[in-house]
Amino acid sequence: MIAMRKLGSSAGIMYDIALFTIGMSLSITSVSYFIMSLSYKSNNRIFRYVSDMKDINECIM
């Protein structure tokens, strides 16, 4: 949506894309850190949930 507003200048689009990718990578790393801290606090529950997800994925595939 931001890129649509700045269609006139390709530099603005490139800037928006760079900001978007940086924001996405930052949010992904923060989410993974959050999951890691959760898994340290409650190991069994998280790992059981992950193994269940793997089983569900294998059933879907």
XYZ file of C-alpha atoms in Angstrom:
61
model
C 0.000 0.000 0.000
C 2.881 2.361 0.779
C 4.500 1.475 -2.547
C 1.266 2.301 -4.362
C 1.333 5.838 -2.980
C 4.944 6.325 -4.052
C 4.633 4.830 -7.550
C 6.002 8.050 -8.998
C 9.511 7.561 -7.602
C 11.194 4.189 -7.885
C 13.650 5.218 -5.152
C 10.753 5.556 -2.706
C 9.538 2.059 -3.637
C 13.021 0.619 -3.101
C 13.219 2.401 0.267
C 9.830 1.014 1.295
C 10.811 -2.508 0.221
C 14.063 -2.274 2.207
C 12.194 -1.030 5.292
C 9.609 -3.798 4.879
C 12.223 -6.566 4.595
C 14.154 -5.214 7.587
C 10.971 -5.041 9.642
C 9.958 -8.565 8.644
C 13.363 -10.030 9.564
C 13.356 -8.158 12.889
C 9.871 -9.395 13.754
C 10.779 -12.975 12.776
C 13.900 -12.925 14.982
C 11.993 -11.409 17.909
C 9.277 -14.074 17.571
C 11.897 -16.847 17.487
C 13.613 -15.404 20.577
C 10.239 -15.254 22.314
C 9.543 -18.901 21.440
C 13.023 -19.884 22.665
C 12.514 -18.127 26.009
C 9.111 -19.814 26.340
C 10.661 -23.199 25.609
C 13.256 -22.626 28.341
C 10.472 -21.865 30.814
C 8.220 -24.773 29.834
C 10.221 -27.296 27.833
C 7.872 -30.245 27.718
C 4.758 -28.380 26.645
C 6.454 -26.500 23.774
C 8.306 -29.524 22.448
C 5.191 -31.669 22.670
C 3.314 -29.004 20.715
C 6.073 -28.849 18.079
C 6.118 -32.639 17.685
C 2.325 -32.609 17.336
C 2.638 -29.986 14.600
C 5.215 -32.174 12.823
C 2.858 -35.143 13.018
C 0.000 -33.045 11.636
C 2.217 -31.802 8.796
C 3.265 -35.344 7.933
C -0.379 -36.409 7.902
C -1.220 -33.517 5.568
C 1.690 -34.352 3.254
